[in-house]
């Protein structure tokens, strides 16, 4: 890479991580922390005429809003449930799902609009080098369509916004951010968990996907709120999200944790002040705090089974194309399944370095609860040691520093390092695709 190229890229690499829950985006100059908005869009359909008059014409014509604009319009749109859409629920957008593609485009446009004004005034700016991070399970047509979408975004900004783009798998970006050459990445997002063995690049045959993530912890939190007498608040996703993060715990062992919490509810009782008017208190149901964390790792427990039977929780397989997202498979089984699919010769090496990333692994242990609660690293270690006792003590399991941002960070590093001379290859879907 020439020094000119390197110098240019120090300012003008830009990455977009299309998560199932959050879209992270921004240029290399943000360093460690991308901007982040929810991966969702609100269609401005079914609007009362009186409201239309108040909305800027340009927004009305675009017909879809994202980010901070959503709360402003949410109460005006009739049938908000139908018109508020999360395009990447399982990390994948169906080919014909035009609504979702429109939201993706708007997410991208919204992101770039926050930086465009400033960079377009710079004399050396000749367009960003854009890295788009997608699920390891994203089918090829999604990669092609992403190029189309960004070509359109580029045109909307006068054709000088994006010089070239490339695409990377989210778990591979994590490995790059961690400078790990041979490892397994477990990326636990909002909608699903991806397990990807890596040896210089993702090993496709070994990819295992679970149809669970932070969203299932939200679903359990909702049930906890209902059982604690907060049926109304349970309907408010905003409240559920805050309560989940404040009360959720990952048990060392679920049965033991439940028993201890039932014996001593005072020790586990907790109050959450959502805002000055809304407070949630768990006391008799404090033992349920452990269900919130456990469901991410292992939903095969009688408590969950009974929720599922009562229709209070949905944990099921999902098939997308020829790929199955397992609903109930626990994380240790998923890891073993994944490793078994890579060549035996490198299995040892791949399994000995396990990297955890993604917001759904972002659990901590409150002081005083260390005997029953653990963080994600410890949880995976315990589960793996039970499943494969021979591996106990041999695993190096680490959590990335910023679990929600490591994909974005790795994408930026990738964009910086991938030489401009590597042109897009339509078969391998790698390299730079130049727009200009
Ligand atoms: P995605 O990439 O799929 O959008 P992220 O990696 O951004 O997912 O993680 C989002 C998920 O992480 C959400 O379900 C969110 O509730 C969860 N999350 C983030 N921080 C925490 C936390 N401190 N405790 C529990 N869950 C968290
Ligand atoms: Mg993600």
PDB file of N, CA, C and O and ligand atoms in Angstrom, residues 17-22 24 170 187-190 192 194 357-359 403-404 407, ligand 2:
ATOM      1  N   UNK A  17     -22.184  -1.407  10.388  1.00  0.00           N
ATOM      2  CA  UNK A  17     -22.471  -2.746  10.897  1.00  0.00           C
ATOM      3  C   UNK A  17     -23.984  -2.894  11.022  1.00  0.00           C
ATOM      4  O   UNK A  17     -24.609  -2.274  11.883  1.00  0.00           O
ATOM      5  N   UNK A  18     -24.550  -3.717  10.143  1.00  0.00           N
ATOM      6  CA  UNK A  18     -25.998  -3.915  10.177  1.00  0.00           C
ATOM      7  C   UNK A  18     -26.366  -5.012  11.171  1.00  0.00           C
ATOM      8  O   UNK A  18     -26.468  -6.181  10.825  1.00  0.00           O
ATOM      9  N   UNK A  19     -26.530  -4.632  12.430  1.00  0.00           N
ATOM     10  CA  UNK A  19     -26.942  -5.589  13.453  1.00  0.00           C
ATOM     11  C   UNK A  19     -28.446  -5.801  13.422  1.00  0.00           C
ATOM     12  O   UNK A  19     -29.181  -5.024  12.813  1.00  0.00           O
ATOM     13  N   UNK A  20     -28.877  -6.866  14.083  1.00  0.00           N
ATOM     14  CA  UNK A  20     -30.319  -7.135  14.117  1.00  0.00           C
ATOM     15  C   UNK A  20     -31.039  -6.138  15.021  1.00  0.00           C
ATOM     16  O   UNK A  20     -32.200  -5.840  14.817  1.00  0.00           O
ATOM     17  N   UNK A  21     -30.327  -5.631  16.009  1.00  0.00           N
ATOM     18  CA  UNK A  21     -30.943  -4.675  16.924  1.00  0.00           C
ATOM     19  C   UNK A  21     -30.477  -3.242  16.689  1.00  0.00           C
ATOM     20  O   UNK A  21     -31.263  -2.300  16.771  1.00  0.00           O
ATOM     21  N   UNK A  22     -29.179  -3.103  16.394  1.00  0.00           N
ATOM     22  CA  UNK A  22     -28.613  -1.764  16.253  1.00  0.00           C
ATOM     23  C   UNK A  22     -27.722  -1.661  15.028  1.00  0.00           C
ATOM     24  O   UNK A  22     -26.969  -2.581  14.703  1.00  0.00           O
ATOM     25  N   UNK A  24     -24.607   0.272  13.620  1.00  0.00           N
ATOM     26  CA  UNK A  24     -23.463   1.053  14.088  1.00  0.00           C
ATOM     27  C   UNK A  24     -22.735   1.570  12.866  1.00  0.00           C
ATOM     28  O   UNK A  24     -22.482   0.813  11.936  1.00  0.00           O
ATOM     29  N   UNK A 170     -19.567 -10.282   9.908  1.00  0.00           N
ATOM     30  CA  UNK A 170     -19.450  -9.691  11.247  1.00  0.00           C
ATOM     31  C   UNK A 170     -18.468 -10.440  12.156  1.00  0.00           C
ATOM     32  O   UNK A 170     -17.590  -9.820  12.765  1.00  0.00           O
ATOM     33  N   UNK A 187     -20.662 -14.474  18.299  1.00  0.00           N
ATOM     34  CA  UNK A 187     -21.213 -13.118  18.204  1.00  0.00           C
ATOM     35  C   UNK A 187     -22.686 -13.187  18.618  1.00  0.00           C
ATOM     36  O   UNK A 187     -23.518 -13.740  17.902  1.00  0.00           O
ATOM     37  N   UNK A 188     -22.993 -12.649  19.778  1.00  0.00           N
ATOM     38  CA  UNK A 188     -24.366 -12.747  20.278  1.00  0.00           C
ATOM     39  C   UNK A 188     -25.054 -11.393  20.151  1.00  0.00           C
ATOM     40  O   UNK A 188     -24.853 -10.484  20.950  1.00  0.00           O
ATOM     41  N   UNK A 189     -25.839 -11.249  19.116  1.00  0.00           N
ATOM     42  CA  UNK A 189     -26.536  -9.993  18.869  1.00  0.00           C
ATOM     43  C   UNK A 189     -27.944 -10.010  19.443  1.00  0.00           C
ATOM     44  O   UNK A 189     -28.271 -10.824  20.304  1.00  0.00           O
ATOM     45  N   UNK A 190     -28.753  -9.095  18.950  1.00  0.00           N
ATOM     46  CA  UNK A 190     -30.114  -8.997  19.467  1.00  0.00           C
ATOM     47  C   UNK A 190     -30.977 -10.145  18.956  1.00  0.00           C
ATOM     48  O   UNK A 190     -31.726 -10.754  19.711  1.00  0.00           O
ATOM     49  N   UNK A 192     -29.865 -12.987  16.945  1.00  0.00           N
ATOM     50  CA  UNK A 192     -29.319 -14.334  16.823  1.00  0.00           C
ATOM     51  C   UNK A 192     -27.879 -14.380  17.292  1.00  0.00           C
ATOM     52  O   UNK A 192     -27.261 -13.366  17.567  1.00  0.00           O
ATOM     53  N   UNK A 194     -24.168 -16.020  16.247  1.00  0.00           N
ATOM     54  CA  UNK A 194     -23.395 -16.670  15.182  1.00  0.00           C
ATOM     55  C   UNK A 194     -22.122 -17.256  15.773  1.00  0.00           C
ATOM     56  O   UNK A 194     -21.396 -16.560  16.475  1.00  0.00           O
ATOM     57  N   UNK A 357     -18.328 -11.858  21.646  1.00  0.00           N
ATOM     58  CA  UNK A 357     -18.647 -10.455  21.356  1.00  0.00           C
ATOM     59  C   UNK A 357     -20.140 -10.312  21.133  1.00  0.00           C
ATOM     60  O   UNK A 357     -20.875 -11.300  21.075  1.00  0.00           O
ATOM     61  N   UNK A 358     -20.610  -9.078  21.049  1.00  0.00           N
ATOM     62  CA  UNK A 358     -22.041  -8.819  20.869  1.00  0.00           C
ATOM     63  C   UNK A 358     -22.715  -8.434  22.178  1.00  0.00           C
ATOM     64  O   UNK A 358     -22.362  -8.940  23.246  1.00  0.00           O
ATOM     65  N   UNK A 359     -23.664  -7.529  22.071  1.00  0.00           N
ATOM     66  CA  UNK A 359     -24.327  -6.978  23.259  1.00  0.00           C
ATOM     67  C   UNK A 359     -25.040  -8.001  24.123  1.00  0.00           C
ATOM     68  O   UNK A 359     -25.171  -7.822  25.337  1.00  0.00           O
ATOM     69  N   UNK A 403     -18.369  -4.954  23.519  1.00  0.00           N
ATOM     70  CA  UNK A 403     -19.041  -6.026  22.788  1.00  0.00           C
ATOM     71  C   UNK A 403     -19.958  -5.555  21.649  1.00  0.00           C
ATOM     72  O   UNK A 403     -20.117  -6.257  20.668  1.00  0.00           O
ATOM     73  N   UNK A 404     -20.514  -4.366  21.757  1.00  0.00           N
ATOM     74  CA  UNK A 404     -21.399  -3.933  20.675  1.00  0.00           C
ATOM     75  C   UNK A 404     -20.647  -3.261  19.529  1.00  0.00           C
ATOM     76  O   UNK A 404     -21.206  -3.072  18.454  1.00  0.00           O
ATOM     77  N   UNK A 407     -17.451  -5.329  15.991  1.00  0.00           N
ATOM     78  CA  UNK A 407     -17.650  -5.565  14.560  1.00  0.00           C
ATOM     79  C   UNK A 407     -17.305  -4.301  13.780  1.00  0.00           C
ATOM     80  O   UNK A 407     -16.568  -4.337  12.780  1.00  0.00           O
TER      81      UNK A 407
HETATM   82 MG1  LIG B   2     -24.084  -7.492  15.713  1.00  0.00          MG
END
